[in-house]
Coordinates of C-alpha atoms and ligand atoms in Angstrom, one line a residue:
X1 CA 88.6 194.9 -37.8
X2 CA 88.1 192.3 -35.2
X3 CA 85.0 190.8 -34.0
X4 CA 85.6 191.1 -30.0
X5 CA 83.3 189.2 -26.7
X6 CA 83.9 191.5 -23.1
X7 CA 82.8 189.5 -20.4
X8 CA 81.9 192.0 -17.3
X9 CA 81.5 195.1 -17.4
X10 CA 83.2 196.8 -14.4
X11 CA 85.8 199.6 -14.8
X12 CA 88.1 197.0 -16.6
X13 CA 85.2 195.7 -19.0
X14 CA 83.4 198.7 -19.7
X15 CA 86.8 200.6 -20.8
X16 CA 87.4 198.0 -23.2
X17 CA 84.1 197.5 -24.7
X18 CA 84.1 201.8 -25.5
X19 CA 87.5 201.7 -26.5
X20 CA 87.6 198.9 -28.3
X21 CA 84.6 200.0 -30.6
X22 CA 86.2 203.2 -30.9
X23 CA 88.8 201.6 -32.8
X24 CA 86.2 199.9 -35.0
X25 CA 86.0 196.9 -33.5
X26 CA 82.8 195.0 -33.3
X27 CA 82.0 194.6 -29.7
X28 CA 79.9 192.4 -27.7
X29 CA 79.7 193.2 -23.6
X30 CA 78.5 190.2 -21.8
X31 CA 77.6 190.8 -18.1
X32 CA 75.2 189.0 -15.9
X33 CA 74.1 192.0 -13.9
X34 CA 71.2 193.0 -15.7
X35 CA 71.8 197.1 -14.6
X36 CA 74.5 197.0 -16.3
X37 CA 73.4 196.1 -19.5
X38 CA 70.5 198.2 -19.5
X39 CA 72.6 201.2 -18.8
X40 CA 75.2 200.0 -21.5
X41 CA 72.3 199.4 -23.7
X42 CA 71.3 203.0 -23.5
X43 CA 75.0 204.3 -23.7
X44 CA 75.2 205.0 -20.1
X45 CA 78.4 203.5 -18.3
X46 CA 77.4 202.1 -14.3
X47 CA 80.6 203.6 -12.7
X48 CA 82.4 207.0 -13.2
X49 CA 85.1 207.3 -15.6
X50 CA 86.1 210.6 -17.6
X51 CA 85.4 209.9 -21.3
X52 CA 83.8 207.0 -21.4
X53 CA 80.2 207.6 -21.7
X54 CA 81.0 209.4 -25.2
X55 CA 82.7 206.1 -26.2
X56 CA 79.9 204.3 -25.4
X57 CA 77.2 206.3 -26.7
X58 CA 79.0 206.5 -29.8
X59 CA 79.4 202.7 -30.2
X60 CA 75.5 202.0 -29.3
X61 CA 74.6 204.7 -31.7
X62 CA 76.8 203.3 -34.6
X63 CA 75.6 199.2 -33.6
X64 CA 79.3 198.5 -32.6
X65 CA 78.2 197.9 -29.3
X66 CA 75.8 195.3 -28.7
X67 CA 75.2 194.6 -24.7
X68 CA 73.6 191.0 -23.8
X69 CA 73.1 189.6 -19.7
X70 CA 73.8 185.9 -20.8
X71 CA 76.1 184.3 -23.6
X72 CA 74.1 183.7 -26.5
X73 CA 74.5 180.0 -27.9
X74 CA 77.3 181.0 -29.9
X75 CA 79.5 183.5 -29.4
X76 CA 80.9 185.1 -32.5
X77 CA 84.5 186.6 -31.8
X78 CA 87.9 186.0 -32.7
X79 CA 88.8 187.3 -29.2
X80 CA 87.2 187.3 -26.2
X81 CA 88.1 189.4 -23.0
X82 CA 88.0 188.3 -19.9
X83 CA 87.3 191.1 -17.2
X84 CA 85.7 189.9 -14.5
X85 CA 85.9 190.3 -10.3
X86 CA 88.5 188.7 -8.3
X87 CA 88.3 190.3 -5.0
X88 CA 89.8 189.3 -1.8
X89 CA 88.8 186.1 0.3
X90 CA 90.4 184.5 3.0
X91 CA 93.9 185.5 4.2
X92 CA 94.2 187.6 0.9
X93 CA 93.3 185.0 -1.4
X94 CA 91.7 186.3 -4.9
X95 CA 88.1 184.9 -5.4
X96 CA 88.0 183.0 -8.5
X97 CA 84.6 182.3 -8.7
X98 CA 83.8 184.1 -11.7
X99 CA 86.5 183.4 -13.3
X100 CA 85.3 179.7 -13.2
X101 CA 82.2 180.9 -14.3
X102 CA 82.9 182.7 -17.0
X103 CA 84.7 179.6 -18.6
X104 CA 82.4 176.7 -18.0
X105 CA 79.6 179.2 -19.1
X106 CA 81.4 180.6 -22.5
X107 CA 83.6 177.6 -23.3
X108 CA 80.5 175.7 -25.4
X109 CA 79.7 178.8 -27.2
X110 CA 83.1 179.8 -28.2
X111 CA 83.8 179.5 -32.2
X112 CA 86.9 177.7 -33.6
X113 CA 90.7 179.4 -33.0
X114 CA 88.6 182.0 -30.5
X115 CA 91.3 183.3 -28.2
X116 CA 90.6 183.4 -24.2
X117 CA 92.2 187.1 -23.4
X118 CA 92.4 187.2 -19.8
X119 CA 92.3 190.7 -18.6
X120 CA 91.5 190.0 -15.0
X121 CA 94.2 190.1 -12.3
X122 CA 94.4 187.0 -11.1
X123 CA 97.2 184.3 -9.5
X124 CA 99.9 183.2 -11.3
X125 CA 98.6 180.0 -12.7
X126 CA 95.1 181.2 -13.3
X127 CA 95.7 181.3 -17.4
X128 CA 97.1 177.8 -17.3
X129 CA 93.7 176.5 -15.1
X130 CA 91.4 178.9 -17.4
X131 CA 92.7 176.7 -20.3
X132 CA 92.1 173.2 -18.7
X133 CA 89.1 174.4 -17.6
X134 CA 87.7 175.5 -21.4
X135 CA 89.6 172.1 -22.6
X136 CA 87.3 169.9 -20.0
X137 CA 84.4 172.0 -21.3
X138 CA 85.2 170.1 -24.8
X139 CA 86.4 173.3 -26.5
X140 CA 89.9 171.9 -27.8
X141 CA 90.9 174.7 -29.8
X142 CA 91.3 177.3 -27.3
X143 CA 94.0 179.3 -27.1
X144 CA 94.6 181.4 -23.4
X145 CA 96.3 184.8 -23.7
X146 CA 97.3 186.8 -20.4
X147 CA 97.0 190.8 -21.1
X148 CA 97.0 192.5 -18.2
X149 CA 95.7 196.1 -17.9
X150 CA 97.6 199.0 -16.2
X151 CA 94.6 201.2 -16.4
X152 CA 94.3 204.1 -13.5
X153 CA 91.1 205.2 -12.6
X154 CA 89.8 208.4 -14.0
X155 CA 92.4 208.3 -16.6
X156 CA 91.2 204.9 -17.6
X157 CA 90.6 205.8 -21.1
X158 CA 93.6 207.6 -21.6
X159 CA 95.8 204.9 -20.4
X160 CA 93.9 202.5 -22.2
X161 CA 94.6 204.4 -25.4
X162 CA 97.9 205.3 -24.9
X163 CA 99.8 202.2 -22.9
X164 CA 103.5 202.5 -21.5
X165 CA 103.4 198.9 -22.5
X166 CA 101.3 195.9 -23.8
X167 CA 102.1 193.0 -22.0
X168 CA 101.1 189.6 -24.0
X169 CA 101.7 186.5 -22.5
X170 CA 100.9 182.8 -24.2
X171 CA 102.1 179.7 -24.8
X172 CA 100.8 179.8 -28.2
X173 CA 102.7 182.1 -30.8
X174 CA 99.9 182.5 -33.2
X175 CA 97.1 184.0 -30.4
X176 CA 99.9 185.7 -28.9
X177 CA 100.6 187.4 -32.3
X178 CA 96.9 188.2 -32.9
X179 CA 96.2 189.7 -29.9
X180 CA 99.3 192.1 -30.1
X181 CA 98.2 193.3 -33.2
X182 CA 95.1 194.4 -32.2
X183 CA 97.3 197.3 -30.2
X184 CA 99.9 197.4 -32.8
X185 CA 98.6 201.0 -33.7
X186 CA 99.2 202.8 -30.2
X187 CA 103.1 202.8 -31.1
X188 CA 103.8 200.7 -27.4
X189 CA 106.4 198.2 -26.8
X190 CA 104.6 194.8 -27.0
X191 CA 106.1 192.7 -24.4
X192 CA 105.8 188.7 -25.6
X193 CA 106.2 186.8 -22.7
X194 CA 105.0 183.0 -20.8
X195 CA 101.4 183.3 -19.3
X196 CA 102.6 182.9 -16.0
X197 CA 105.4 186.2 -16.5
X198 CA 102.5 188.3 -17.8
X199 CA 100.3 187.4 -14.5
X200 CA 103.1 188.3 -12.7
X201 CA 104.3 191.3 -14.5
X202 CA 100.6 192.9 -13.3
X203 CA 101.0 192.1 -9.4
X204 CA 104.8 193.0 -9.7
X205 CA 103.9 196.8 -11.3
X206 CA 101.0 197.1 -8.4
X207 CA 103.4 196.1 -5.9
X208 CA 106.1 198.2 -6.8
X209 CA 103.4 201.5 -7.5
X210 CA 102.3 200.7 -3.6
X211 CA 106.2 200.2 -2.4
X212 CA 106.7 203.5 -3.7
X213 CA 103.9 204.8 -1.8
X214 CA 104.3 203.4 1.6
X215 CA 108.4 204.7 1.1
X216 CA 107.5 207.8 0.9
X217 CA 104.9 207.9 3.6
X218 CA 108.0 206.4 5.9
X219 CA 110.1 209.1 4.7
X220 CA 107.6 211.7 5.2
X221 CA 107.0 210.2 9.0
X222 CA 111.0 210.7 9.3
X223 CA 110.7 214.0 8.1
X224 CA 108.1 215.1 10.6
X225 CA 110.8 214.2 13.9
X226 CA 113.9 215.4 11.9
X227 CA 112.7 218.5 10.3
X228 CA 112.6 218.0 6.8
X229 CA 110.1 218.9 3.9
X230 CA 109.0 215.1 2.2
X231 CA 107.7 217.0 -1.2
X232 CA 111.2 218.2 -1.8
X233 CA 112.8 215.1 -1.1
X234 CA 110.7 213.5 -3.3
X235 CA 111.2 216.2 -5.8
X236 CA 114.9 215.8 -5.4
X237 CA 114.9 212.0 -5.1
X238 CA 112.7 212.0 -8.6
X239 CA 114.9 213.6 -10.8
X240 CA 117.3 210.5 -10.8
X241 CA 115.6 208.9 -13.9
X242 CA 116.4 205.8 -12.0
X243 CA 113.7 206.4 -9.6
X244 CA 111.3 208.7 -11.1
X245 CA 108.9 211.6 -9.9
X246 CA 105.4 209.3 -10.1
X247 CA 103.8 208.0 -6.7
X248 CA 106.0 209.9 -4.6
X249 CA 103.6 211.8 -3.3
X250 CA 103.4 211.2 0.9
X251 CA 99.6 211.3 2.6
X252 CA 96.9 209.5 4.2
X253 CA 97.8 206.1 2.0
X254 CA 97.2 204.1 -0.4
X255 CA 93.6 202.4 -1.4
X256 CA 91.2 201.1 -4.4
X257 CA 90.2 198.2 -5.9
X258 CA 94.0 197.1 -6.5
X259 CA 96.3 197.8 -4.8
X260 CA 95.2 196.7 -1.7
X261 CA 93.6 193.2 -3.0
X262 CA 96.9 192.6 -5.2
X263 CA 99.5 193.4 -2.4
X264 CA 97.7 191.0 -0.6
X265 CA 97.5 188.3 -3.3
X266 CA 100.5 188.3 -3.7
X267 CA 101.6 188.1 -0.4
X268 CA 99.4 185.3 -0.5
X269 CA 100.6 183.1 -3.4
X270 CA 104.0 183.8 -2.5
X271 CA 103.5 182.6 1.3
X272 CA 101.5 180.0 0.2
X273 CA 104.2 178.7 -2.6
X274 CA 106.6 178.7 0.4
X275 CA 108.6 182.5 -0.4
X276 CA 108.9 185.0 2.5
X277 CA 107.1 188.0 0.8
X278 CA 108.5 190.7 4.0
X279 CA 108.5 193.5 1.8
X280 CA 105.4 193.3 0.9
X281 CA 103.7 192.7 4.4
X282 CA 105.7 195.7 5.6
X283 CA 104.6 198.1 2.5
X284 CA 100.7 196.7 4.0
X285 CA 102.4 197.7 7.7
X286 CA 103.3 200.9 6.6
X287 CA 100.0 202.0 4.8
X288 CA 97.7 201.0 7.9
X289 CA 100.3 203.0 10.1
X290 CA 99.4 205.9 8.0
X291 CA 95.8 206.2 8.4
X292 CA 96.1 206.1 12.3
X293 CA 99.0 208.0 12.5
X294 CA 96.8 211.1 10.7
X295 CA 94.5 210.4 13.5
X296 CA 96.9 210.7 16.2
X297 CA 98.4 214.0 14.7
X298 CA 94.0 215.5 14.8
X299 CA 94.3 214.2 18.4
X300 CA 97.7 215.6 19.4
X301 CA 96.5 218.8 18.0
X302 CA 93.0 218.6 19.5
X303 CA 94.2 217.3 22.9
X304 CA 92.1 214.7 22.2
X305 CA 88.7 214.2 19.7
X306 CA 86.1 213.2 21.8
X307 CA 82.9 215.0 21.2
X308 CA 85.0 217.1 18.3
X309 CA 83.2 218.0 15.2
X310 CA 85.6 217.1 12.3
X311 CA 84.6 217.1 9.0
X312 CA 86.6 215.0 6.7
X313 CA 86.4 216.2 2.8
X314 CA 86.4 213.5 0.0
X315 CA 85.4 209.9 0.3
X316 CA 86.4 208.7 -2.8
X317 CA 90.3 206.4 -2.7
X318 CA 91.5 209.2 -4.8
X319 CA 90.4 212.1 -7.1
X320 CA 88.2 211.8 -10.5
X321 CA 86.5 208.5 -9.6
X322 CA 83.0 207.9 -7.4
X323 CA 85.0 204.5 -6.3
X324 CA 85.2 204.2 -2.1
X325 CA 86.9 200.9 -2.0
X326 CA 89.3 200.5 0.8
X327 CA 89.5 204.3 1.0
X328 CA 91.8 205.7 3.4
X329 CA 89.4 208.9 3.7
X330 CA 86.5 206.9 4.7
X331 CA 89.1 204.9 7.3
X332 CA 90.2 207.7 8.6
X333 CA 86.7 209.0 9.4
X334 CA 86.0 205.7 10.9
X335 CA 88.7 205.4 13.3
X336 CA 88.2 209.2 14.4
X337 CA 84.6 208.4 15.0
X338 CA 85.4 205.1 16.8
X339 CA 87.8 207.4 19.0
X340 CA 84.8 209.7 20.0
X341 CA 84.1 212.4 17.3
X342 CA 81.3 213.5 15.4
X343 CA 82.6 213.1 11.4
X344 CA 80.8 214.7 9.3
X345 CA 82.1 213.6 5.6
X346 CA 81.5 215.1 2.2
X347 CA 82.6 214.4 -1.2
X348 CA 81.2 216.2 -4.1
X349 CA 80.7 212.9 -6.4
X350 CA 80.3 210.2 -4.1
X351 CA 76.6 209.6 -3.2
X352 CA 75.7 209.0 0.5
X353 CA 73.7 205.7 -0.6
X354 CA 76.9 204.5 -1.7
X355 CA 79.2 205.5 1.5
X356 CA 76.2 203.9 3.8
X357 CA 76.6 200.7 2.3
X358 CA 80.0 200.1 3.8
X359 CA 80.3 202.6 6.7
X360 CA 76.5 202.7 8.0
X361 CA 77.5 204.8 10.6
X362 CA 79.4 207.4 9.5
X363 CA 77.4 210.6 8.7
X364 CA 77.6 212.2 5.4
X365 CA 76.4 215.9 4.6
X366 CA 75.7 217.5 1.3
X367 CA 76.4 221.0 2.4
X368 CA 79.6 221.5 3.4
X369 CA 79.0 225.0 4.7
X370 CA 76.4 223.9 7.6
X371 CA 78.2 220.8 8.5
X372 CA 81.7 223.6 8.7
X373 CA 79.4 225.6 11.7
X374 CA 81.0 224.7 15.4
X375 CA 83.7 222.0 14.0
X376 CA 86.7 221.8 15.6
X377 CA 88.6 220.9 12.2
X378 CA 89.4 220.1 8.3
X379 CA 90.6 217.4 7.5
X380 CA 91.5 217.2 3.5
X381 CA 91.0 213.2 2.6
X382 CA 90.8 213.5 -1.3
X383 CA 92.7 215.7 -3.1
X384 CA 89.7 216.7 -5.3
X385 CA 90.5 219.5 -7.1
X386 CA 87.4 221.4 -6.3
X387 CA 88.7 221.2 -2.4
X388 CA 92.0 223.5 -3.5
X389 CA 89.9 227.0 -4.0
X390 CA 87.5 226.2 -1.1
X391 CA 86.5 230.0 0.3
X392 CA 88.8 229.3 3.3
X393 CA 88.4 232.3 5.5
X394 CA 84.2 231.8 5.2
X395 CA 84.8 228.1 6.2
X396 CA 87.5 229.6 9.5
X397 CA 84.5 232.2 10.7
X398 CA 82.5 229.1 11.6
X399 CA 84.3 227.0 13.1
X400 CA 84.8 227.0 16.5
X401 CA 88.4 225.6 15.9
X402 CA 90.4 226.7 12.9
X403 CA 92.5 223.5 12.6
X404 CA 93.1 222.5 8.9
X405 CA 94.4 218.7 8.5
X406 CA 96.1 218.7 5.1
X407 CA 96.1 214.8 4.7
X408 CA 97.6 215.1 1.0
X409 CA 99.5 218.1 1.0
X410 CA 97.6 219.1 -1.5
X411 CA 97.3 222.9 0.0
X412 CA 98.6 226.1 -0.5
X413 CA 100.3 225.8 3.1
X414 CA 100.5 230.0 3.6
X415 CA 96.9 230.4 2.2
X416 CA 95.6 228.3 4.7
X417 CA 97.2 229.9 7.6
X418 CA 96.5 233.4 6.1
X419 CA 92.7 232.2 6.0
X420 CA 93.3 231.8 9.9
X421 CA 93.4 228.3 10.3
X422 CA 96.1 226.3 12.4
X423 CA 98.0 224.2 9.3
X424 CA 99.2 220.3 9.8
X425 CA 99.9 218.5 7.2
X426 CA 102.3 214.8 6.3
X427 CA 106.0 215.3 6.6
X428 CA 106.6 219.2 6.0
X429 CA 106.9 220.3 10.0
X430 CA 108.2 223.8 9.0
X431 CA 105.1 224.7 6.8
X432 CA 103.3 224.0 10.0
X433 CA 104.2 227.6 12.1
X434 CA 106.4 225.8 14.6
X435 CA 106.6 223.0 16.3
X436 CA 103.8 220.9 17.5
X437 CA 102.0 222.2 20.6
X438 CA 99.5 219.9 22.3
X439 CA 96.5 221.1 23.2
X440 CA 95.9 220.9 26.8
X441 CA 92.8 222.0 27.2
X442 CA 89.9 224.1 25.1
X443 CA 87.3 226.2 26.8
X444 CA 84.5 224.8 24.4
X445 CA 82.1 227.3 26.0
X446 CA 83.9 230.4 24.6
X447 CA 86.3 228.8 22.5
X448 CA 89.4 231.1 23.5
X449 CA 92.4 230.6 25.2
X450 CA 95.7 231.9 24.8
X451 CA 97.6 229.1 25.4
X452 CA 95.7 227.4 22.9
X453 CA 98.1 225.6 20.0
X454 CA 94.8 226.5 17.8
X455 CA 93.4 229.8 16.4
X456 CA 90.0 229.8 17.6
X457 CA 87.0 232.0 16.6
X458 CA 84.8 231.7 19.4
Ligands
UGA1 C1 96.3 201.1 -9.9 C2 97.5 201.2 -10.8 O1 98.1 202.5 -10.8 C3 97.1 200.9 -12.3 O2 98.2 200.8 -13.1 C4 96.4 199.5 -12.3 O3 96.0 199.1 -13.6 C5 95.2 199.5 -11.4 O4 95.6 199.8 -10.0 C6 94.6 198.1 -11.4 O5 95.3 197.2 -11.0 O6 93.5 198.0 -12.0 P1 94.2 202.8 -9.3 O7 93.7 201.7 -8.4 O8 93.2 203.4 -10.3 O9 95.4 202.2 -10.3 O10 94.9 203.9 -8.4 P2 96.3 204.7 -8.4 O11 96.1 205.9 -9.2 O12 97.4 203.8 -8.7 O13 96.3 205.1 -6.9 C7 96.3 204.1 -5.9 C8 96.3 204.7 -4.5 O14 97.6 205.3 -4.2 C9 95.3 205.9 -4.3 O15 94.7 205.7 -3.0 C10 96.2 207.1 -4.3 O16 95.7 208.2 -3.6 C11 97.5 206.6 -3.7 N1 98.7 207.4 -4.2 C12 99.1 207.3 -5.4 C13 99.4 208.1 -3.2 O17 99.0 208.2 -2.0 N2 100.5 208.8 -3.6 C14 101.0 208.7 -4.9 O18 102.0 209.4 -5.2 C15 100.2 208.0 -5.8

């Protein structure tokens, strides 16, 4: 068993300090957020991930975990993990502050034939600096391993655990072979490449996972003027093993911590290095086109959202995680707010502190029954699963508009309408009981109309 330093504890970190002691490793978590520690101290991870606080509280219990907020004057591990920020700065460059850090800090302390495993997703080139940079910190010995991580979040532990692929990259054969064997037992392929390949292989995956996104958001806004249902065509387009089922799913777009910081990275680097990265800045194109083109289809169907109650469920980028980070949910609700409605948003694990932070003005309720009473419509952000089985005739009664926004396509489409709400949703226009209808005009004093595109209860 290996004696192993994590430096930060964020989702990347904290997934590898648990799982890392799970597999008997000795494990030492380095962060210099003091909150952090204390929680990991106690067994408690700071973010949400499903599975890990048992890791954890299993590897504080048994003393394979041992949390410290500075590096201690030596640092005794064969390996240590890099895993710290490197969010976006200027034009889409990565930060690489504490990356610097990190090294000028840790370099001194490091023991002989210690290898530098660099976890965070940084530029290609980053490994070779990281290197220099521990060299002109007098530590000659060091050795600098790129292993970038393909973990999900909320199945972080899983993938973790069970990789597609290990990806080592090194100039130096001996670290390269020491750090592959400390996944030798998940059965993976174990991928030997240069540093620079390895750095590249990460932005490369995110990129293409986001391509494949943003493609099938274009075919679903084809669909939507030509009549066509995008969740067969992906369906049907997936079972070519050459392209695959995964991340076809069309909606509201893609967000998180990665995506949209590595798309833009490596738009970046590439520009910067004198490529033409269009793909890329179109795949960006495409995903802000999405969000406002979810808040045209609530306007078309509204005739307009000014002084419209919506409420917006979920928050969070995507199900199973507390994260809010470039979420298109919260986006949405912005830009329909900005337009003139009242947005009301609820998620059942994201705390309003947290959503206040970075959208002050948005208002989120806890109780998604009273802030349902007079709204003019639904709009399904995050697929959460709770969302599915919501009690959707109770939820039609009050509103004064039944419109249902099904921004994932994550409903039962006939449900929905049998619960009496008017159903949209992204690409599927014959799930939608006909065509489009504007909404010309909605007596808000009685609610009805028969004209009206909407079902109304009022
Ligand atoms: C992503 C990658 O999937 C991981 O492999 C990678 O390790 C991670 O970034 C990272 O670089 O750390 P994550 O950010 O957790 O993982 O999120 P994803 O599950 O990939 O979803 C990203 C976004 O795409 C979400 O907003 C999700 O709702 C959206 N999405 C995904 C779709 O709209 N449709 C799909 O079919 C799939």
């Amino acid at each position: 068993m290996a004696e192993i330093a994590v430096i930060g504890c964020g989702h990347v970190g904290l997934v590898a300090v648990g799982c890392f002691a799970a597999l008997g490793h000795q494990v030492t978590a380095v962060d210099v957020d003091t909150r952090r520690i204390e929680l990991l101290r106690r067994g408690v991870p700071a973010i949400y991930e499903p599975g890990l606080e048992d890791l954890l509280r299993d590897g504080v219990e048994s003393g394979r975990i041992e949390a410290r907020d500075r590096y201690p004057a030596e640092l005794d591990a064969d390996f240590v993990f890099l895993a710290v920020g490197t969010p976006s700065s200027t034009g889409g460059a990565s930060d690489l502050r504490a990356v610097r850090d990190a090294i000028s800090a840790l370099a001194p302390t490091l023991r002989p034939n210690a290898v530098i495993v660099n976890k965070s997703t940084v530029p290609i080139g980053t490994g070779n600096m990281i290197a220099e940079t521990a060299l002109s910190a007098g530590d000659t010995s060091v050795s600098v391993v790129s292993n970038p991580e393909f973990l999900q979040e909320g199945t972080a532990v899983d993938n973790f655990m069970n990789p597609d692929r290990v990806i080592v990259g090194s100039d130096d054969p001996d670290a390269a072979e020491r750090v592959g064997q400390l996944y030798e037992d998940f059965g993976a392929p174990i991928l030997r490449t240069d540093i620079r390949t390895a750095e590249m292989i990460k932005y490369a995956s995110n990129a293409f996972l986001a391509t494949k996104v943003s493609f099938i958001n274009e075919m679903a806004s084809i669909c939507d003027v030509v009549n066509a249902d995008v969740t067969e065509v992906a369906r049907g387009m997936g079972l070519d093993d050459r392209i695959g089922s995964k991340f076809l799913r069309a909606g509201i777009g893609w967000g998180g911590s990665c995506f949209p910081k590595d798309v833009a990275s490596l738009e970046h680097t590439a520009s910067m290095s004198g490529a033409h990265p269009q793909l890329l800045r179109d795949v960006v194109e495409i995903n802000k086109e999405q969000r406002r083109r979810i808040v045209h289809k609530i306007q078309t169907a509204l005739g307009g959202v000014e002084g419209r109650r919506i409420v917006v469920l979920g928050a969070a980028f995507k199900p199973n995680t507390d994260d809010i980070r470039e979420s298109p949910a919260l986006e949405v609700s912005d830009l329909l707010r900005l337009a003139g409605a009242e947005v009301l948003v609820f998620d059942p694990h994201v705390s309003a502190e947290k959503i206040r932070v970075e959208f002050p003005r948005l208002t989120v309720t806890p109780d998604l029954i009273d802030a349902i009473e007079d709204a003019d419509a639904l709009v399904l952000a995050t697929e959460w699963p709770a969302f599915i089985d919501l009690p959707l005739a109770e939820l039609a009664l009050g509103m004064r508009t039944a419109l249902f926004i099904d921004g994932r396509n994550a409903m039962d489409a006939r449900a929905v309408r049998e619960a009496g709400f008017t159903y949209r949703c992204i690409g599927r226009p014959g799930l939608e009981g006909g065509p489009l209808e504007p909404v010309t005009h909605i007596d808000r004093s009685n609610g009805v109309g028969s004209d009206h595109a909407l079902a109304s209860n009022r």
